[in-house]
Short mmCIF file of C-alpha atoms in Angstrom, two decimals:
data_model
loop_
_atom_site.label_atom_id
_atom_site.label_comp_id
_atom_site.label_asym_id
_atom_site.label_seq_id
_atom_site.Cartn_x
_atom_site.Cartn_y
_atom_site.Cartn_z
CA MET S 101 18.50 -6.13 2.75
CA PRO S 102 15.99 -5.23 6.18
CA TYR S 103 16.51 -1.76 8.08
CA ASP S 104 18.59 -1.85 11.27
CA PRO S 105 16.17 -3.45 14.01
CA MET S 106 16.80 -0.46 16.35
CA LEU S 107 15.53 1.91 13.84
CA VAL S 108 12.21 -0.03 13.21
CA GLU S 109 11.59 -0.71 16.70
CA PRO S 110 9.58 2.58 17.52
CA MET S 111 7.58 1.54 14.55
CA ARG S 112 7.15 -1.85 16.06
CA GLN S 113 5.96 -0.22 19.53
CA ASP S 114 3.59 1.87 17.79
CA MET S 115 1.82 -1.53 16.87
CA ARG S 116 2.05 -2.87 20.32
CA ALA S 117 0.40 0.21 21.79
CA MET S 118 -2.49 -0.12 19.93
CA SER S 119 -2.52 -4.00 20.72
CA VAL S 120 -1.96 -5.17 17.31
CA GLU S 121 -0.49 -8.40 17.28
CA GLU S 122 2.98 -8.90 15.63
CA LEU S 123 3.04 -11.63 13.30
CA LEU S 124 6.89 -12.51 13.41
CA ASP S 125 6.99 -15.55 10.94
CA ALA S 126 4.77 -17.65 8.57
CA SER S 127 3.20 -19.86 10.93
CA ALA S 128 2.39 -16.94 13.34
CA VAL S 129 0.34 -15.47 9.97
CA ASP S 130 -1.31 -18.71 9.22
CA SER S 131 -2.53 -19.43 12.83
CA PHE S 132 -3.77 -15.60 12.85
CA ILE S 133 -5.59 -16.15 9.58
CA GLU S 134 -6.96 -19.39 10.54
CA ARG S 135 -8.67 -17.77 13.53
CA ALA S 136 -12.67 -17.49 13.71
CA GLY S 137 -14.14 -13.71 13.04
CA THR S 138 -13.38 -10.74 11.11
CA LYS S 139 -9.43 -10.13 10.91
CA LEU S 140 -7.73 -7.08 9.95
CA VAL S 141 -3.56 -7.47 8.66
CA PHE S 142 -1.82 -4.13 8.48
CA VAL S 143 1.33 -4.53 6.28
CA ASN S 144 3.76 -2.04 8.13
CA SER S 145 6.20 -0.21 6.32
CA VAL S 146 9.51 2.29 7.43
CA CYS S 147 8.78 4.44 4.44
CA GLY S 148 7.31 7.50 6.43
CA CYS S 149 5.96 8.77 3.05
CA ALA S 150 3.07 6.87 3.80
CA ALA S 151 3.25 4.80 6.78
CA GLY S 152 3.80 7.71 9.18
CA GLN S 153 -0.08 8.60 8.51
CA ALA S 154 -0.77 4.77 8.23
CA ARG S 155 -0.05 4.07 11.82
CA PRO S 156 -1.90 6.95 13.39
CA ALA S 157 -4.74 6.04 11.09
CA LEU S 158 -4.93 2.71 12.02
CA ARG S 159 -4.86 3.73 15.88
CA ILE S 160 -7.90 5.90 15.41
CA ALA S 161 -10.11 3.31 13.48
CA LEU S 162 -9.36 0.65 16.23
CA GLN S 163 -10.78 2.89 18.73
CA HIS S 164 -14.33 2.69 16.82
CA GLY S 165 -17.10 0.81 18.64
CA VAL S 166 -17.24 -1.88 15.27
CA ARG S 167 -13.89 -2.84 14.51
CA PRO S 168 -12.29 -6.30 13.45
CA ASP S 169 -12.07 -9.33 15.98
CA HIS S 170 -8.45 -9.80 15.62
CA ALA S 171 -5.59 -7.21 14.27
CA GLY S 172 -2.26 -8.43 13.36
CA THR S 173 0.52 -6.92 11.71
CA VAL S 174 3.56 -8.10 9.62
CA PHE S 175 6.49 -5.69 9.00
CA ALA S 176 7.44 -5.50 5.25
CA GLY S 177 11.03 -5.20 4.43
CA GLN S 178 11.74 -6.68 8.08
CA ASP S 179 9.85 -9.64 8.49
CA LEU S 180 10.00 -11.07 5.04
CA ASP S 181 8.70 -14.83 5.42
CA ALA S 182 5.69 -13.22 7.64
CA THR S 183 5.20 -10.67 4.87
CA ALA S 184 5.32 -12.89 2.27
CA ARG S 185 3.13 -15.57 3.77
CA ALA S 186 0.53 -12.78 4.65
CA ARG S 187 0.24 -11.47 1.00
CA SER S 188 -0.51 -15.03 -0.18
CA HIS S 189 -3.56 -14.67 1.52
CA PHE S 190 -4.40 -11.46 -0.43
CA ALA S 191 -2.55 -12.75 -3.39
CA GLN S 192 -5.23 -11.56 -5.86
CA VAL S 193 -4.31 -7.65 -5.13
CA PRO S 194 -0.74 -6.47 -5.93
CA PRO S 195 1.67 -5.97 -3.24
CA SER S 196 2.16 -2.60 -1.66
CA SER S 197 3.23 -1.41 1.67
CA PRO S 198 1.87 0.10 3.95
CA SER S 199 -1.43 -1.35 3.22
CA ILE S 200 -4.68 -3.04 5.11
CA ALA S 201 -6.32 -5.88 4.25
CA LEU S 202 -9.81 -7.01 6.09
CA PHE S 203 -10.65 -10.53 6.13
CA LYS S 204 -14.41 -11.60 6.76
CA ASP S 205 -15.40 -15.34 6.61
CA GLY S 206 -12.21 -16.63 5.45
CA GLU S 207 -12.01 -14.01 2.61
CA LEU S 208 -10.61 -11.05 1.56
CA ALA S 209 -13.39 -8.21 2.06
CA TYR S 210 -11.61 -4.99 2.00
CA PHE S 211 -8.16 -3.99 0.96
CA MET S 212 -6.70 -0.33 1.29
CA PRO S 213 -3.37 -0.17 -0.79
CA ARG S 214 -0.83 1.99 -0.33
CA HIS S 215 -1.62 4.61 -2.86
CA MET S 216 -4.84 5.13 -0.81
CA ILE S 217 -2.57 5.90 2.39
CA GLU S 218 -0.19 8.42 0.60
CA SER S 219 -0.48 12.01 1.25
CA ARG S 220 -3.91 11.63 3.40
CA ASP S 221 -3.87 12.53 6.68
CA ALA S 222 -4.63 10.00 9.34
CA GLN S 223 -8.01 11.38 9.98
CA SER S 224 -8.98 10.68 6.46
CA ILE S 225 -7.60 7.50 6.38
CA ALA S 226 -8.93 6.36 9.44
CA PHE S 227 -12.28 7.72 8.11
CA ASP S 228 -12.04 5.07 5.28
CA LEU S 229 -11.33 2.26 7.50
CA VAL S 230 -14.08 3.01 10.06
CA GLY S 231 -16.38 2.35 6.78
CA ALA S 232 -14.90 -0.73 6.05
CA PHE S 233 -15.24 -1.78 9.84
CA GLU S 234 -19.19 -0.76 9.75
CA GLU S 235 -19.63 -2.65 6.27
CA HIS S 236 -17.79 -5.89 7.12
CA CYS S 237 -17.48 -6.36 11.08
CA LYS S 238 -21.16 -6.00 12.23
CA MET U 127 7.74 8.93 12.31
CA GLY U 128 8.80 11.08 9.24
CA THR U 129 10.06 10.21 6.05
CA PHE U 130 13.44 9.40 5.51
CA HIS U 131 13.62 10.70 2.07
CA HIS U 132 14.62 14.21 2.12
CA GLY U 133 15.01 16.84 -1.04
CA LYS U 134 13.13 14.56 -3.69
CA GLY U 135 10.47 16.73 -4.44
CA ASP U 136 6.68 16.84 -3.71
CA LEU U 137 5.72 13.74 -5.60
CA HIS U 138 8.30 11.64 -4.04
CA GLY U 139 6.81 8.47 -2.38
CA ILE U 140 3.40 8.95 -4.03
CA THR U 141 2.15 6.66 -6.49
CA VAL U 142 1.36 8.64 -9.84
CA VAL U 143 -0.20 7.97 -13.13
CA VAL U 144 2.50 9.16 -15.87
CA ASP U 145 0.29 9.35 -19.09
CA LEU U 146 2.45 9.87 -22.07
CA ASN U 147 1.81 11.41 -25.57
CA ASP U 148 0.92 8.14 -27.13
CA THR U 149 -1.02 5.08 -26.33
CA ARG U 150 1.12 4.05 -23.12
CA VAL U 151 0.63 4.94 -19.51
CA PHE U 152 2.87 4.27 -16.65
CA VAL U 153 1.98 3.69 -12.87
CA GLY U 154 4.54 3.69 -10.09
CA ARG U 155 5.87 5.29 -7.29
CA CYS U 156 7.45 8.76 -7.78
CA ASP U 157 11.01 8.78 -6.83
CA THR U 158 12.23 11.89 -8.31
CA VAL U 159 11.22 14.11 -10.92
CA LEU U 160 14.48 15.07 -12.99
CA PRO U 161 14.94 17.75 -15.86
CA GLU U 162 15.26 14.51 -18.14
CA GLY U 163 12.30 12.48 -16.77
CA VAL U 164 10.27 10.93 -13.95
CA VAL U 165 12.00 8.34 -12.21
CA LEU U 166 9.26 5.48 -11.04
CA LEU U 167 9.86 2.58 -8.59
CA ASP U 168 8.13 -0.33 -9.08
CA ALA U 169 6.33 0.55 -11.79
CA ASP U 170 3.84 -0.70 -14.57
CA MET U 171 3.45 0.35 -18.19
CA HIS U 172 0.36 -0.41 -19.91
CA ASP U 173 0.03 0.12 -23.89
CA GLU U 174 -3.92 0.28 -24.76
CA ALA U 175 -2.62 -0.46 -28.68
CA ALA U 176 -1.36 -3.92 -27.37
CA THR U 177 -3.52 -6.76 -28.21
CA ASP U 178 -6.57 -7.27 -26.50
CA ALA U 179 -5.28 -4.68 -23.99
CA LYS U 180 -7.80 -2.77 -21.85
CA SER U 181 -8.55 0.69 -22.68
CA LYS U 182 -6.27 3.28 -20.48
CA ALA U 183 -9.30 4.23 -18.66
CA ASP U 184 -10.12 0.94 -17.72
CA TYR U 185 -6.63 0.01 -16.86
CA LEU U 186 -6.45 3.10 -14.72
CA GLY U 187 -9.76 2.43 -12.80
CA GLN U 188 -8.23 -0.97 -11.84
CA ALA U 189 -5.16 0.19 -10.90
CA ARG U 190 -6.89 3.25 -8.73
CA LYS U 191 -8.91 0.37 -7.02
CA PHE U 192 -5.99 -1.85 -6.18
CA GLY U 193 -2.61 -0.78 -7.39
CA VAL U 194 -0.76 -2.30 -10.08
CA TRP U 195 1.53 -5.28 -10.60
CA LYS U 196 4.98 -3.93 -11.20
CA LYS U 197 7.10 -4.81 -14.41
CA TYR U 198 9.84 -2.54 -13.54
CA ASP U 199 11.66 -2.03 -10.37
CA ARG U 200 12.96 1.30 -11.65
CA VAL U 201 12.08 3.45 -14.71
CA LEU U 202 13.02 6.60 -16.22
CA VAL U 203 9.91 8.04 -18.47
CA PRO U 204 11.51 10.64 -20.74
CA THR U 205 10.11 14.11 -20.32
CA ALA U 206 9.88 14.44 -23.84
CA ASP U 207 7.24 11.60 -23.88
CA VAL U 208 5.41 12.74 -20.89
CA ALA U 209 1.78 14.42 -20.97
CA SER U 210 1.04 14.52 -17.54
CA VAL U 211 1.78 13.28 -13.92
CA ARG U 212 -0.75 13.18 -11.41
CA PRO U 213 -1.46 11.09 -8.05
CA LEU U 214 -3.08 7.72 -8.85
CA ALA U 215 -5.29 8.65 -5.65
CA ASP U 216 -6.58 11.64 -7.67
CA LEU U 217 -8.19 9.87 -10.47
CA ASP U 218 -12.05 10.02 -10.69
#
C-alpha cells in the first residue's frame, strides 16, 4: 500500500527542485525512454536508510558539467505502474530502490543498485555518478 | 529526510551478506539482528553445493555488482548457522 501522499510530497519536491522530471505513469515512462540522447532514471524511495542520501547525491551530480540529456524519476511504492514500467526497461538487473539507471543509445549503460547507496554519504555517491556521466554522457 | 525506522540496530536497512557455516549464503536487506537470528527482507539464498551452482565467490561478485533477485520476502537466518554478517557493499 502506498504511503500517504502528504508524507512523500517533500521527497517529490526534492526532485522538482533539481528539475528532474516526474514520471507518474507507464506512458510517461515510455515517452521518456524513447527520447533521443542520454537519460537517467532515478527510482525514488521513501526509505530514509538509503534514499535520504540518494536525493542529495543526485542533486550534486546533476550540477556537474557533463550530465545526462534527460533526467526523470519514478517513485517506488507510490507510482506503482510507472515504477514497474521503468524497471521493465532495465529488467536484466534485480529491482531495488532507491536505484539509478543511466541509458545511452537506448541501452542500459550504468546501474547503481540500492546497496551501493546505503551507508554512504551524498558526496561519495555523487562521485560515482559523476564518473558514470563522464564515461557515458560525453 | 531521515529514516523512518528507528531502534532496529546499525545494520537495519543495509543489504548484507549472511555467510553460513556450510555451503549456503544469504543476501538481503537487514531488518533486525535478534538473539535468535538475523531477519532479512527481500533476500536470496545461494547454495554452492547445488547442482551447477556458482561458487560463493562468483555468486557474491555478481551480487556486489547488481544486487540479487529475491527468493524470500522475509526470512530469519538462525544465529547457530551464521558464520558472518557484513554489508554487501563492503565486499572486495
